[in-house]
Coordinates of C-alpha atoms (C1' of nucleotides) in Angstrom, one line a residue:
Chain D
X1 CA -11.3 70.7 43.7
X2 CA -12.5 70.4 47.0
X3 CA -15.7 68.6 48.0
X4 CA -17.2 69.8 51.2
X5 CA -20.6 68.7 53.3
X6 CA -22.3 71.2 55.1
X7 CA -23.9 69.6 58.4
X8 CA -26.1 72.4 60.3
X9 CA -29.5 72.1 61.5
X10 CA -30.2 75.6 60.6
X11 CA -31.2 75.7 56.9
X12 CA -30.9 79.3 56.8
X13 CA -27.4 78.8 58.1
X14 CA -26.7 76.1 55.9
X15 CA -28.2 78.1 52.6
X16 CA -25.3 81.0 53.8
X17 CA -22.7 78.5 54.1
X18 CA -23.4 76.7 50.3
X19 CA -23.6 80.3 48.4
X20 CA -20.5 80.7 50.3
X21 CA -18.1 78.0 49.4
X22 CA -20.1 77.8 45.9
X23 CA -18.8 81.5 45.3
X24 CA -15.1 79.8 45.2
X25 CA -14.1 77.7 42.1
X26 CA -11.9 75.3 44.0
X27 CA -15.1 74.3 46.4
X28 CA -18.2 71.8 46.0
X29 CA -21.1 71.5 48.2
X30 CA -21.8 67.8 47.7
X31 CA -24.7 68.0 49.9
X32 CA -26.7 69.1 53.7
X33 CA -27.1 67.0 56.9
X34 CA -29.5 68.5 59.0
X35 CA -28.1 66.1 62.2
X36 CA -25.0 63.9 62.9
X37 CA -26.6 60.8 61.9
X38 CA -27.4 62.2 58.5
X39 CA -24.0 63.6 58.4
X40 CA -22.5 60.0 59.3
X41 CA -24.6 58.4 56.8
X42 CA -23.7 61.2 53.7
X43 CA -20.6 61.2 54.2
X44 CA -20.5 57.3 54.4
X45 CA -21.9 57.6 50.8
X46 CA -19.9 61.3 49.3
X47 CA -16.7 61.2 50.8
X48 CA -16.4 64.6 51.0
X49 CA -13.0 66.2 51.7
X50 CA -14.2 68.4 54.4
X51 CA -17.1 68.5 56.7
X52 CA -18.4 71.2 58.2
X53 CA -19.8 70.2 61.1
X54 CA -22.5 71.9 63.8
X55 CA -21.9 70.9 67.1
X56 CA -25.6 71.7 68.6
X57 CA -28.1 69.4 66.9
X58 CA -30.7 67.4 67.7
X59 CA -30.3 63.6 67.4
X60 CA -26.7 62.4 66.9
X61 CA -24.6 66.2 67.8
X62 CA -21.5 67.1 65.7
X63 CA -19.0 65.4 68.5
X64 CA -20.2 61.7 68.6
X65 CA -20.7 62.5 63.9
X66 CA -17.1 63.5 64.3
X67 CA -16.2 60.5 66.0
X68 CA -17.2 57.9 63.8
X69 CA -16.6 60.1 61.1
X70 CA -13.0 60.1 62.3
X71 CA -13.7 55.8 63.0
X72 CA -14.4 55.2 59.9
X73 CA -10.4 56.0 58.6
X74 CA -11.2 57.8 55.6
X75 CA -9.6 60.9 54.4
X76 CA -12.9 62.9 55.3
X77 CA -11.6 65.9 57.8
X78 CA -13.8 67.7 60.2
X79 CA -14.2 71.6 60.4
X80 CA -16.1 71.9 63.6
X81 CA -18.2 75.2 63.7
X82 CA -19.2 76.9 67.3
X83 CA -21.5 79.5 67.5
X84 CA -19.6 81.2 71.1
X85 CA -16.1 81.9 71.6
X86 CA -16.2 79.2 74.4
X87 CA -17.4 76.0 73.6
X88 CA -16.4 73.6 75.9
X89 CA -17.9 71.5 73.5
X90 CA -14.7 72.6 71.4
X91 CA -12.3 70.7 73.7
X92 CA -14.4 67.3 73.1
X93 CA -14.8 68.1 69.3
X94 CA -11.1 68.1 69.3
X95 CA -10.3 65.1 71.3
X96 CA -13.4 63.3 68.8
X97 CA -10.3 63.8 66.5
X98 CA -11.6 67.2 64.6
X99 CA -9.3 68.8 62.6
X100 CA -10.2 72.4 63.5
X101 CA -12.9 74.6 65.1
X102 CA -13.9 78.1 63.8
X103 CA -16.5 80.4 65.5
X104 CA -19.9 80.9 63.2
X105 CA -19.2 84.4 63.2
X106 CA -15.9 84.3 61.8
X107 CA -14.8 86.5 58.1
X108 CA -16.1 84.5 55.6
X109 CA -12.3 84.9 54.7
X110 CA -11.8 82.8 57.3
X111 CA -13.3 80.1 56.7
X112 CA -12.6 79.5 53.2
X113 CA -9.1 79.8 54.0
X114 CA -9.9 76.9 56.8
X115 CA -11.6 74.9 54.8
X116 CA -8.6 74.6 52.5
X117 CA -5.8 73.8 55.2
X118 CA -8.1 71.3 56.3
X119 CA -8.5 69.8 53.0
X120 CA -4.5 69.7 52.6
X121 CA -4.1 68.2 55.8
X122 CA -3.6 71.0 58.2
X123 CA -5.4 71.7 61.3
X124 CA -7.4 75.3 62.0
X125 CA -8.2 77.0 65.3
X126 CA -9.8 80.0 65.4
X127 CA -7.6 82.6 67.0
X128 CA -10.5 83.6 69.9
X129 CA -10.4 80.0 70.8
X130 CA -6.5 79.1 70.1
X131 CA -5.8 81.3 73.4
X132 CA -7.6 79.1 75.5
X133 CA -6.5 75.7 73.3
X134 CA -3.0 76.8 74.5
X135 CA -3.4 77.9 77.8
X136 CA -5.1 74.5 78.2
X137 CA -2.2 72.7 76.6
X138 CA 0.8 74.3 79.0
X139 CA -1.6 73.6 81.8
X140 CA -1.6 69.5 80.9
X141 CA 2.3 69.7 79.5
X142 CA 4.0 70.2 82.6
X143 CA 1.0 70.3 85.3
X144 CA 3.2 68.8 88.0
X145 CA 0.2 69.3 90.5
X146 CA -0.5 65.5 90.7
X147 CA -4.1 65.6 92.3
X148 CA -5.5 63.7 94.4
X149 CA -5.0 60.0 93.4
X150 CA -8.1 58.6 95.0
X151 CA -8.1 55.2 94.6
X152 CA -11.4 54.5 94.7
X153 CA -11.3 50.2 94.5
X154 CA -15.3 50.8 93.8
X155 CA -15.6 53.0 91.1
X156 CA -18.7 54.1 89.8
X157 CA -18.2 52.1 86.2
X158 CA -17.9 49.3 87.9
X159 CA -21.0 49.5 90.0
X160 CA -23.2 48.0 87.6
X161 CA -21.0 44.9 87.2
X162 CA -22.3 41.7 88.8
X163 CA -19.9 39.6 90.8
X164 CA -19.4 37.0 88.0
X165 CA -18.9 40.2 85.5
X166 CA -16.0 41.8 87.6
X167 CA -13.9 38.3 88.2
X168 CA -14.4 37.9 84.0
X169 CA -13.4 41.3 83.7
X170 CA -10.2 40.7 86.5
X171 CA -9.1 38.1 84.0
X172 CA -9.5 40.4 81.1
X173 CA -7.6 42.9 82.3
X174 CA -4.8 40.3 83.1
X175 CA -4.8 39.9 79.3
X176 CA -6.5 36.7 79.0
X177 CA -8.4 36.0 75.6
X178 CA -11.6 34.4 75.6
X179 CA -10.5 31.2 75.4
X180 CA -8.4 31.3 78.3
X181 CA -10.9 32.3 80.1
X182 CA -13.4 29.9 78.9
X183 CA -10.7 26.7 79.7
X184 CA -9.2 28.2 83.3
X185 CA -12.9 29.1 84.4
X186 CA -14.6 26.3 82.6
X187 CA -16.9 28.2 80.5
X188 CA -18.1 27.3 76.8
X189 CA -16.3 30.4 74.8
X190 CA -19.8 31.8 73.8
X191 CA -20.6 31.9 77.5
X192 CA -17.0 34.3 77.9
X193 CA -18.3 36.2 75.3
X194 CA -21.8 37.0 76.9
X195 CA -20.2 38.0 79.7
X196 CA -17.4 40.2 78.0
X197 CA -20.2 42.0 76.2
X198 CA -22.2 43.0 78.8
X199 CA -19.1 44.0 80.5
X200 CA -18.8 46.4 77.6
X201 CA -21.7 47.8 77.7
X202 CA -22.1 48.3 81.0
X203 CA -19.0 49.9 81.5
X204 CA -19.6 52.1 78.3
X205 CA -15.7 50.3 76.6
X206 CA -15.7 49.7 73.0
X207 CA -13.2 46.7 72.9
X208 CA -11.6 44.9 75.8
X209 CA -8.9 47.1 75.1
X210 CA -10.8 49.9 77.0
X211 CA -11.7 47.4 79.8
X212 CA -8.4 46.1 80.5
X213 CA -7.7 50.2 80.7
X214 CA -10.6 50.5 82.9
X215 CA -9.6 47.8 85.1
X216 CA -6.1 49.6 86.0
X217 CA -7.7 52.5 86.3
X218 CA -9.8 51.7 88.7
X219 CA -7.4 49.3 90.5
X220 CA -9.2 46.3 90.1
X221 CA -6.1 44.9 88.7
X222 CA -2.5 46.0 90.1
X223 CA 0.4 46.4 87.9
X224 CA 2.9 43.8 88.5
Chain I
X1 CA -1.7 101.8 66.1
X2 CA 0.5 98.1 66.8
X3 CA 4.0 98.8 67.6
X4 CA 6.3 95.7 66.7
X5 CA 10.5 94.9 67.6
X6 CA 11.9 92.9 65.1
X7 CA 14.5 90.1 66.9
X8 CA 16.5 88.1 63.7
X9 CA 19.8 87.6 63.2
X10 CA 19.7 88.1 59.5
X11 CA 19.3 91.4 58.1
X12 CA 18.1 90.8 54.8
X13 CA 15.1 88.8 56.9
X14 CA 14.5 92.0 59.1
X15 CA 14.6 93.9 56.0
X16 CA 11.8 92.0 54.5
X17 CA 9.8 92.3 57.4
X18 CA 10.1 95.9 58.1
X19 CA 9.0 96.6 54.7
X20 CA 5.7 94.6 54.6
X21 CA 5.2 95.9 58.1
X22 CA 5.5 99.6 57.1
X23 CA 3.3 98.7 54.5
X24 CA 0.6 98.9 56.7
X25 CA -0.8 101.7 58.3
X26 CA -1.7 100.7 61.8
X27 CA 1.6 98.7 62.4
X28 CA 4.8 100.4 63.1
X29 CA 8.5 99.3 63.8
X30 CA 9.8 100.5 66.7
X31 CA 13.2 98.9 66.4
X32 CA 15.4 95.8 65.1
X33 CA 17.4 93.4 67.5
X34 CA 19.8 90.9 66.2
X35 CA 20.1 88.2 69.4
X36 CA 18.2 87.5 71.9
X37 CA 19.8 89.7 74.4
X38 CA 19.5 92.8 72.4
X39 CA 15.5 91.8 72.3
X40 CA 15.2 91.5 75.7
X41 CA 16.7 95.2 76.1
X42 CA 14.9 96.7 73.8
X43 CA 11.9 95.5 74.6
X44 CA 12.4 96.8 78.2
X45 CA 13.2 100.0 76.5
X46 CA 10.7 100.6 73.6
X47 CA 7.4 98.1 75.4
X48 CA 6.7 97.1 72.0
X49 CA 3.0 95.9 71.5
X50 CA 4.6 92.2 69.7
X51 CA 8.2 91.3 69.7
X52 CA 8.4 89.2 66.2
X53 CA 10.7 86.7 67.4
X54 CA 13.4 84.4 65.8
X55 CA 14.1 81.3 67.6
X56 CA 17.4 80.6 65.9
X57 CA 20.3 83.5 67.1
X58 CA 23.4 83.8 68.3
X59 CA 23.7 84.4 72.2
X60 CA 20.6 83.8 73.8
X61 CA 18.4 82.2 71.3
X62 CA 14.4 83.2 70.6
X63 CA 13.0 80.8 73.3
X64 CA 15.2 82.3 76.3
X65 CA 14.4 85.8 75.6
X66 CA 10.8 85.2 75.4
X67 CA 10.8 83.5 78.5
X68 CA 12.7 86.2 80.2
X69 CA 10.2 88.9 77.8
X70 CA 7.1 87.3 79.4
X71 CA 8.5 87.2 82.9
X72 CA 8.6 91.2 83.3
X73 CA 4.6 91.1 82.8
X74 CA 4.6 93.7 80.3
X75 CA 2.1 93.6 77.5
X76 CA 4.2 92.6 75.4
X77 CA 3.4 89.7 73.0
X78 CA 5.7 87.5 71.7
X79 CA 4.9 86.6 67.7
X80 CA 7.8 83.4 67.2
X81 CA 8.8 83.4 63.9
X82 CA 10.2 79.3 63.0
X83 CA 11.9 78.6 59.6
X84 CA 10.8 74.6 59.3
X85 CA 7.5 73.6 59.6
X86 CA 8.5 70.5 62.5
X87 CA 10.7 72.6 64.9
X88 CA 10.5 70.6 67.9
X89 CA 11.6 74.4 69.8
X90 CA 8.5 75.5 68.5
X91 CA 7.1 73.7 71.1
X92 CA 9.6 74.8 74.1
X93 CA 8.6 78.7 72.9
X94 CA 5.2 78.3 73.7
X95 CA 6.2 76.9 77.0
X96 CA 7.9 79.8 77.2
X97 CA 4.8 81.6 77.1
X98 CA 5.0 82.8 73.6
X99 CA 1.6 84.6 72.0
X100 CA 1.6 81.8 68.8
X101 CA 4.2 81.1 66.3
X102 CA 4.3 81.3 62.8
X103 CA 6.7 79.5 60.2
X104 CA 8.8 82.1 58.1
X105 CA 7.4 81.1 54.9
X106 CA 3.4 81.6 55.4
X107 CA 1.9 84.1 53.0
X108 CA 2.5 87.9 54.2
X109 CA -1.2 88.4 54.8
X110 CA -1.2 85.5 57.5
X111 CA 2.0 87.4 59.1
X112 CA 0.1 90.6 59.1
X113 CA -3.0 89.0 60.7
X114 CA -0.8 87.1 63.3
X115 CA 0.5 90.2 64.5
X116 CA -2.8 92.0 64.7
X117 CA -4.6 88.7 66.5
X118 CA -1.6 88.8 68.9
X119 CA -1.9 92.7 69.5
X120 CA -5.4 92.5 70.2
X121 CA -4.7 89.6 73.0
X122 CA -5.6 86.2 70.7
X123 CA -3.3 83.7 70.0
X124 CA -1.9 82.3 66.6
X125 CA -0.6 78.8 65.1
X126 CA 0.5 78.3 61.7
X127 CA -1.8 75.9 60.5
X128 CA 0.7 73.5 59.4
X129 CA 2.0 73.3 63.0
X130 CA -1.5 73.5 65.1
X131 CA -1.8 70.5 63.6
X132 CA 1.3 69.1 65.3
X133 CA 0.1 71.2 68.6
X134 CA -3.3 69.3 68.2
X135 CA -2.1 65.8 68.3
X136 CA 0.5 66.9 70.8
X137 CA -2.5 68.3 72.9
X138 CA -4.4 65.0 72.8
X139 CA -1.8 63.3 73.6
X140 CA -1.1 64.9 76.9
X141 CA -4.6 65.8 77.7
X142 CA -5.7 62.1 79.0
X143 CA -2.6 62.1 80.6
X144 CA -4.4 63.9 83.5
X145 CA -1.6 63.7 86.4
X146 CA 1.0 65.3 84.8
X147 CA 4.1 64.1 87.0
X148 CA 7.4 65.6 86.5
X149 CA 8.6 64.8 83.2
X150 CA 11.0 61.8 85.0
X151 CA 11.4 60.4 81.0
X152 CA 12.2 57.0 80.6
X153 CA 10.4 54.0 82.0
X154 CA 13.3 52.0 82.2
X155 CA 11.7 48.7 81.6
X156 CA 14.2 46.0 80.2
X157 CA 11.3 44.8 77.7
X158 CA 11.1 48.8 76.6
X159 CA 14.9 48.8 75.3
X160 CA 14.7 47.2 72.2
X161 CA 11.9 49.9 71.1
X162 CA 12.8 52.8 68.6
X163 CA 11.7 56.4 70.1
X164 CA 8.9 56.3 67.8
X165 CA 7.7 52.9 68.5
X166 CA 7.8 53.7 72.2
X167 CA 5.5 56.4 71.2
X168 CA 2.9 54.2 69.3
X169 CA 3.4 52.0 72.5
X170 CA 2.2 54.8 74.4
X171 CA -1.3 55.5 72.3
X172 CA -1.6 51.8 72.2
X173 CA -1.9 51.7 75.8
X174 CA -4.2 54.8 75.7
X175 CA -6.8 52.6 73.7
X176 CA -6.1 53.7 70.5
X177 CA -7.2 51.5 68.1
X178 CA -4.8 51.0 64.7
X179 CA -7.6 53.3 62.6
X180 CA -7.3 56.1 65.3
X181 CA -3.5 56.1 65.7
X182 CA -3.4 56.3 62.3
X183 CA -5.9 59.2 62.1
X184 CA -4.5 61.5 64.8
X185 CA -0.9 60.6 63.8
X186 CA -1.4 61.4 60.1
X187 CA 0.0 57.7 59.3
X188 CA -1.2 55.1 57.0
X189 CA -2.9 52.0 59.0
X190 CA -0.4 49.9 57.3
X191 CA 2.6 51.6 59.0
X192 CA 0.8 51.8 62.4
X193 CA 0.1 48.2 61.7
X194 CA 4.3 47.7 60.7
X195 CA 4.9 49.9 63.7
X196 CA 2.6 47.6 66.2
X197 CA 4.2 44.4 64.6
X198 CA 7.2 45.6 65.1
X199 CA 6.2 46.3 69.3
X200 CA 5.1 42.9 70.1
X201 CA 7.7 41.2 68.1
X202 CA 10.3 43.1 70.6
X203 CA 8.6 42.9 73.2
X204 CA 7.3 39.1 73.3
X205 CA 3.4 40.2 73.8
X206 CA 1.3 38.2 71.7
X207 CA -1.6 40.8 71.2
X208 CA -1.8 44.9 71.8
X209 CA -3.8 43.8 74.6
X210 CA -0.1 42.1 76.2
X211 CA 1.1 46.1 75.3
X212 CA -1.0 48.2 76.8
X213 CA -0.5 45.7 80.1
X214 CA 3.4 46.4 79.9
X215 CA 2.7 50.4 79.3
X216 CA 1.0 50.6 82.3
X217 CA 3.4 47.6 83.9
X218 CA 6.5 49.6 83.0
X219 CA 4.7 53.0 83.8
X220 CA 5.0 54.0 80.4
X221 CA 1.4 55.1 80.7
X222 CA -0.2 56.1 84.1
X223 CA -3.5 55.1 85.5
X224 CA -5.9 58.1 85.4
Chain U
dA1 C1' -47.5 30.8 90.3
dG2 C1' -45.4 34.1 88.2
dG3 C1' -41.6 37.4 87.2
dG4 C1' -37.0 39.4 87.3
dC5 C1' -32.2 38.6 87.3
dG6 C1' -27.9 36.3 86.9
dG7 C1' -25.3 32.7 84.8
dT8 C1' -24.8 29.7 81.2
dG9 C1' -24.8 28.4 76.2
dG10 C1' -25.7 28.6 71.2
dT11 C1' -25.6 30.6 66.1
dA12 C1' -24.4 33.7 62.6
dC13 C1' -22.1 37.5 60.9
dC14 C1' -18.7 41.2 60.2
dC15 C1' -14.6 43.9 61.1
dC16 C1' -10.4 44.8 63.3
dG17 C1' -6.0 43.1 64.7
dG18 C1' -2.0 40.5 63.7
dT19 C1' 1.2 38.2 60.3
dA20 C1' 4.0 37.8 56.4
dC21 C1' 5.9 39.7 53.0
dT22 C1' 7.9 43.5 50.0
dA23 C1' 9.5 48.2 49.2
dC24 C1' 11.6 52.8 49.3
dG25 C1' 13.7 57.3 51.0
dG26 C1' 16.6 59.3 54.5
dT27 C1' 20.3 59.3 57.8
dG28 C1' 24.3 58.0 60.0
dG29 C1' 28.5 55.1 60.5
dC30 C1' 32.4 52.9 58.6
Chain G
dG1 C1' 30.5 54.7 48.5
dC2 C1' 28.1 51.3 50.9
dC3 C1' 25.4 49.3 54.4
dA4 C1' 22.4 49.1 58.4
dC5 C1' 18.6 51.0 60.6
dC6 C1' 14.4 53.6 60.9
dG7 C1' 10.1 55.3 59.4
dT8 C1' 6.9 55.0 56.1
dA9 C1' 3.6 52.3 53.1
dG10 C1' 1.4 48.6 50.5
dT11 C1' -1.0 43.8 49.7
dA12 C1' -3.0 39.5 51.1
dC13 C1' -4.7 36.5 54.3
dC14 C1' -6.8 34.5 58.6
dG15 C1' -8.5 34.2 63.1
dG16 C1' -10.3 36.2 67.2
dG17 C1' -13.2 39.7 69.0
dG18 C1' -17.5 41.9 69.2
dT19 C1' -22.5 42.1 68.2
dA20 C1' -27.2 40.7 67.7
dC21 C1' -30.4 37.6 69.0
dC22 C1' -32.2 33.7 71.2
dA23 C1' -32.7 30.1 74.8
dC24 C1' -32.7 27.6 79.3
dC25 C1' -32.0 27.1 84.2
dG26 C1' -31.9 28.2 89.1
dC27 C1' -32.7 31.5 92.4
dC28 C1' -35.2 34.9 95.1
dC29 C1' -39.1 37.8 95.8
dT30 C1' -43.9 39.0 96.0

DNA sequence: AGGGCGGTGGTACCCCGGTACTACGGTGGC
DNA sequence: GCCACCGTAGTACCGGGGTACCACCGCCCT
């Protein structure tokens, strides 16, 4: 049996998805988010095998849902629906870690038979969309065409920094922890961490991880 | 009405697929090739709408042919036909420009809709590979400045690394967070967790945060 | 005199990362 | 046939990182 949560702010479009997948023996509609947040939060709480997830809706859309959905660990999978053929949206739903797309106007055929290879683990593209998924991929495999490397010492992420904030984040992205910093720079630890954080938000990083990424990236610190 | 060449060196396989092919009544066999080489002829003779192609033949194999098939700019699409699910030439076929592939052992209906989505122009995965493809495409999507494919960052702190821990290495330095690498690599945290241990043990970093300073140190990863 | 901002510091809390084990199937070498 | 290695997976534990919130000081500006 496969548990599914339907995640649509349409409930029109929702009601045609449950009478649907309830037509099959093998699927459950465990419940309806109407928005990503309520999708997060329900799916937190039903573990549903699959999700079948809206990308336009107000609040939280299906992308950032998918992303902490995918977060989270859990065995939940994400179906990502698209109302047009091209969805640029698509692209990001995939990189949020989705485990397919299908277009809304798809044979119902179709989607059922998605909906099961993403329950088993497998990954779904709709064919309309998989032309331009692999065109896209042979483009990035072997795209010699370097581009323009810009180095660009003041990147925009960083503009926001204060002084202080870009010598702390310098020293980050040299790999120090907190408490080197605190002891080479002479700060109390708590102080380090003030600063990391708001070097974190600022720069829009969700660990140090990211920073110390941001940091090469943007040259502020040189590989050695 | 599809027209389709058949290219695979075993006849009892052609046999099977001529049959459910006949079966239908808008998809016709033009013709049966054996190798590569007697593909690439008859395609040039018969334009064929799809060319169902083995990779696997004596002489020039599936991937040459299809290469040299889509090189003439015909219409033709090339359907590739792989008998495991992980066939790492799978990959090297699409390269080759090939239309979607399809392991051997899918369900006849999925065959019959592959060819007709080729024919009409989309493309196809088996779902048990686009997954593969999908992480594949991730992967190499942040990768942004493609660079030839000079393999190899021959860092002395790199040598001690399996091929598949340099490959964690490489998503560690993209960011990845344990829970994600385990989610887009269809691994349990605990092995990605082994894996990482096993990274910084050989190569003397004390945190993921020392890795993803030696990727981009050793060029393993590129600034983007 | 007041207000905004940057730098410093503190407390409390939770989660992820890292470590230390053990284990098991597959593969390749001897 | 056996053994080493690799990739996978699990459990248990602890510490650091990150967050939320608050607080104080010194500076500059109006």
């Amino acid at each position: 049996m496969t548990t599914v949560l339907i995640a649509d702010d349409q409930p029109l479009q929702r009601f045609g998805f449950r009478m649907l997948l309830e037509s099959q023996d093998d699927l459950t509609v465990l419940g309806e988010a109407a928005n990503g947040s309520e999708a997060l939060r329900m799916t937190a709480e039903l573990h549903p095998d699959v999700v079948l997830m809206d990308i336009r809706m107000p609040g939280m859309d299906g992308i950032e849902a998918t992303r902490r959905i995918v977060a989270t660990g859990d065995r939940t999978r994400v179906l990502i629906l698209t109302t047009f053929d091209l969805d640029e949206y698509a692209y990001a739903g995939l990189r949020a870690g989705a485990s397919g797309f299908l277009v809304k106007d798809a044979q119902p055929e179709e989607l059922l038979s998605g909906i099961r290879s993403v329950a088993s683990g497998d990954a779904v593209v709709a064919p309309s969309l998989t032309r331009r998924l692999l065109d896209a991929y042979v483009q990035h495999l072997p795209a010699g065409g370097g581009t323009a490397d810009v180095p660009l010492p003041g990147d925009a992420r960083l503009s926001a920094l204060t002084e202080r904030e870009r010598e702390i984040l310098t020293v980050v992205g040299k790999g120090w922890t907190n408490t080197e910093i605190a002891a080479r720079l002479h700060l109390a630890e708590s102080t380090v961490k003030t600063h990391v954080g708001r070097i974190l938000a600022k720069t829009g990083s969700r660990d140090r991880i990211q920073a110390v990424i941001l940091a090469y990236d943007t040259k502020l610190v040189e590989p050695s």
